[in-house]
């Protein structure tokens, strides 16, 4: 007798065969029907027990959460809700789950409660579905880039430099904190630290990615990045995963094309490969929104929204056009925006981005050519000397999902910018050398992976789309 | 006219078409032949320039390392060494590379020198080949697991616990090192730190991976891990990438089957998809070994060695058998081992592992059932109460490439072990709960990714198979 996954017994032609299945009890009702799940799919296999043939002591152990090995014959189901079921011949209890202490009972738990049980929450349908979608999206990302001739590059997590010249960072050290070695000037003596210098956790692999693009041509990173910012919101994590493609010889237009094509293909992959999970998550969202006022409900069901994004052209709008639209918009004139738009150069807030996407254009939007002074030092200056070749992809419900730019490839312009911003030319020596030797137009962007998972699963809090979230005051598990 | 990659013009049917290619000059000889490379392949496209048709000032900029855009007609090559070449019509210089200052000249550079130019070394054939193979191996790993129903899990990098109860860790903190807050007892007051507790960089995602396997069934991690050990060897990095599959309901035999099948398929993928790069690396190794005494040369050329591993069954030997073999071996009797084997229970050193693999069995070996006292707390105790269900996969030239085990699934046995080793039951509360609720047999292993890349590329130093290596005293770039 062979062992199969639940997905296999549900989907392949094993009818009338004897099978073995391992899994966890999702529910056990009428002393007869075990719903068994092993994580391979959202769907359970129903196992039908003739309780008279089994020992009472054994049946007592069949509680929600218990791990079982079941053997029996796969037959057509008599009941509704499933096509096949197992007529159970043997049951082995790997491990029980005392209903008085096991916290994941078959009832609705709040997402907040489940966060405190992050080691067990993947045993619920919702979190198993989210994490399967997350895994599929990860793979879709690799698949997309590998298929298109990109090379995966692992940029360093521990860094001696601060890539963006901004963003709070975590320090990485092995120095004794109680007896910190000091220099004669009374500063911390990092020359005695593990790396012989001050080091931090990276906020972006972009600069190193650029170095690799200038040799391998087309690269992407996919790794963890960090922000030591004390922001406790539903959109921020202290540790999150980021995807950063970088392409030599691509200008900003090609960069926008890449971002749009990439996001669409990745979402399409999920639509094609996570059908059951997305249907479940769609239903979850519909149920959740029933209790909300109509104005707060989603415009479309989850799957329709994903298709809408993957099938429609993203609207490309310059920052300058966007400012005009916003300045003349109702919420601006009626002073409904928290930050009113009155002049060119203003940084756009989430409320503005969402207005453009959700109210004005009603589709994903790519904003480009931002004012130089609100963007990073490495972005290519336009001929107008006021704007840079930056772009942000804005999504409904999420806001910015991608931020990217064409990079400044001119050594002299880059040096001036570094000087003007008081950044360290010395620290960026190697980054500048990329412009000194064989420099060329190149572009790239960063996609915050958890925001993509958030969008694709329809979840509301970013803590619920990563296995063990790290946020201020929280590094449990 | 369309733009193509070098790989495309070399491999597809574009003959007699006009094409545009971007890339970097690898060499320019006879004022006529530009070898152009864009990182898409190890091979260059030869671009033939009729120098009389071009401006002298422009031709002077065609130096090794310069970035060019070339348009012309793809024709059959007259010379040998390539099938096609481009008859150049137009040249645009994206960026020059002054031969007096550009460090990557067309001559042999030492690997040590190139390490100091980690931002430029990927522009050499050797490093571009290594990094393409690295990328292909990464993808092969995802492909293997996804195809076989595993879910990719991102376990946290910042951790509040020390997974193995051993291994030096990097501290992650935002506390002021000069004015470290102290408790009344004079200890560092981590309650004031970012996460409200002491946190470190992870040494393994296994424990969190186990939590996920006990819900999703089959999972794998692929992420960075860290060791703050002051070991400056050719096999150790402070930051490296690890793959850790974990499978519910798998025992140690199934675990060994998985490890063997996985490694073979991944290596096969490289053999099939990185032919040109592996041939180049094979030749590089042959050239390098010419200057070595015969005894230090590889037994087989690189590709033969990879095929040997992927086509032959790994020899499975218990620790106890291995000790017998080693005790009676020539180097042990003649006292050639640095650490002589005289009794059961000895920890195996690299010299012993290599003897078994390279001299005795002459093939990859899986050792299993190690003495409990030399292995980690979470490994399942055998009935003999002396050994645990651990396994190591040993590779020629590399030594341990995989370490894994069946995990202790019995709550009482695990608790006893934790107590005996003075580990913190309190800190491991959630890990213990995995045994309290729905516990089951499960197994997994860890593969050090850089060791796999080292083996596959035939390189000798682990610093040369990761883009920007982190080692003691070194966190440049």
PDB file of C-alpha atoms in Angstrom, chain B residues 83 91 104 154 197 205 231 324 399 403 429 431 434:
ATOM      1  CA  UNK B  83      30.382  30.526 -36.216  1.00  0.00           C
ATOM      2  CA  UNK B  91      29.370  52.028 -32.700  1.00  0.00           C
ATOM      3  CA  UNK B 104      40.465  44.194 -15.034  1.00  0.00           C
ATOM      4  CA  UNK B 154      10.862  32.515   4.739  1.00  0.00           C
ATOM      5  CA  UNK B 197      14.725  41.791  24.092  1.00  0.00           C
ATOM      6  CA  UNK B 205      15.796  28.355  10.191  1.00  0.00           C
ATOM      7  CA  UNK B 231      37.537  31.166  11.459  1.00  0.00           C
ATOM      8  CA  UNK B 324      35.499   0.348  12.487  1.00  0.00           C
ATOM      9  CA  UNK B 399      33.555  17.002   3.271  1.00  0.00           C
ATOM     10  CA  UNK B 403      23.714  17.611   7.808  1.00  0.00           C
ATOM     11  CA  UNK B 429       8.093  26.813  24.663  1.00  0.00           C
ATOM     12  CA  UNK B 431       9.074  24.386  19.816  1.00  0.00           C
ATOM     13  CA  UNK B 434       4.873  21.268  18.289  1.00  0.00           C
TER      14      UNK B 434
END
